């Protein structure tokens, strides 16, 4: 499982460990226990700062394929139930390094919120090792545990705990439980967790009350290709730049295959996001991650209020918040998210192995999802609202070759049917005959396009009826000093390469605006 190359790489990471980390493995019998023991033993062998100890934890750990991390003999609150391979290997390595003293890359405002938690919070995160979104949640909660001794976090591999998955009717990952009750599931990220903590205890915001950065030249809202491009171009002009991102990478992070980014023949969303982050580190850019902009006060100096309670004053703003998956808006959809309704075939596809599922949407995303699922599930039925498919012909050809893929066009989804908390069928109307049909199935994957993330800009700048921010050919909005770029705007063709170019353009426009406008902070002016 761990090659010598991986172990050598880990040895380099472990060279700067400050505390001794002990993997405490629960005693007992399990068919996977020896595999887990060897995995942990191999890692422990790379450094004298890492130890493996088998111990009866008297119920602290779930089973004999569970282990926890101690740092200098103290329980860190981090637990893993299962072998953290696949996408969770990074979660395991980061947990080990952070427990040993490697600084956490968490914004101070987020630290303040987490450290302020007074009650005991025991998180369980059900994951699939093939899920590329799950590690974000596991890693965030592991960091929460390290920041606050009142918090514990346990990664649970659903594949090894099928009875528990069945008992809790889990049909999608990540599924996060808090103190035994469902806390969040489906599309979850660190900012969602922070939001839910603040909903649970609004007083946690007080940790950041009154905190603010120095006056910024440019504040970029959004951490996807357009946002990062804007930030880098702005920093290269010598400007003070802050990036606010509830989820760095945005929609791109969920894209597994990227083959149309010119000069990069093939990459994946996570790889591209990693490259964006590394490139941005080359510049003096402040990143505030896992927080959202709640409101914007217009004016010569603009004031942004964040979900963390902080405020940022800035001369210009570039909005690059991208878009999110569009929902069907039919009965049974929202009620069954995580229980048969899903938006990410890569994450949730394995839960439907050998079952019948549907994909709603005949564009590129829909057909790609069908092709992805076809290798896992028993059958895939694609429903397209229009009489013809919108996907590229090369994808359509691939789908038509698959024996277990059926395409139904000119079909309107009426409702998603569920029984006992699980999806059992989809009802759809033949738009040519108006006849309503029912198709028995276990899962529905919604792939019908995107909705711009612009809600917080309503009343600040002009929006179209679809919620897109109206921009001119220089990315200017209706409000002086506020610019916008990428999928959140009226610019056609939502593509990564276009978003990057628009981000650069927005930055240059903001720079041009700053040259032409004397923007001064009133407080600084009075002090002078």
Short mmCIF file of C-alpha atoms in Angstrom, two decimals, residues 10-18 46-47 49 97:
data_model
loop_
_atom_site.label_atom_id
_atom_site.label_comp_id
_atom_site.label_asym_id
_atom_site.label_seq_id
_atom_site.Cartn_x
_atom_site.Cartn_y
_atom_site.Cartn_z
CA UNK A 10 7.00 11.09 4.27
CA UNK A 11 10.43 10.89 5.84
CA UNK A 12 11.20 14.34 4.44
CA UNK A 13 7.96 15.76 5.85
CA UNK A 14 8.63 14.17 9.24
CA UNK A 15 12.09 15.69 9.56
CA UNK A 16 10.69 18.84 11.20
CA UNK A 17 8.28 17.14 13.62
CA UNK A 18 8.49 18.75 17.06
CA UNK A 46 10.15 6.62 9.02
CA UNK A 47 10.95 8.63 12.18
CA UNK A 49 9.12 10.93 16.42
CA UNK A 97 2.16 16.68 10.90
#
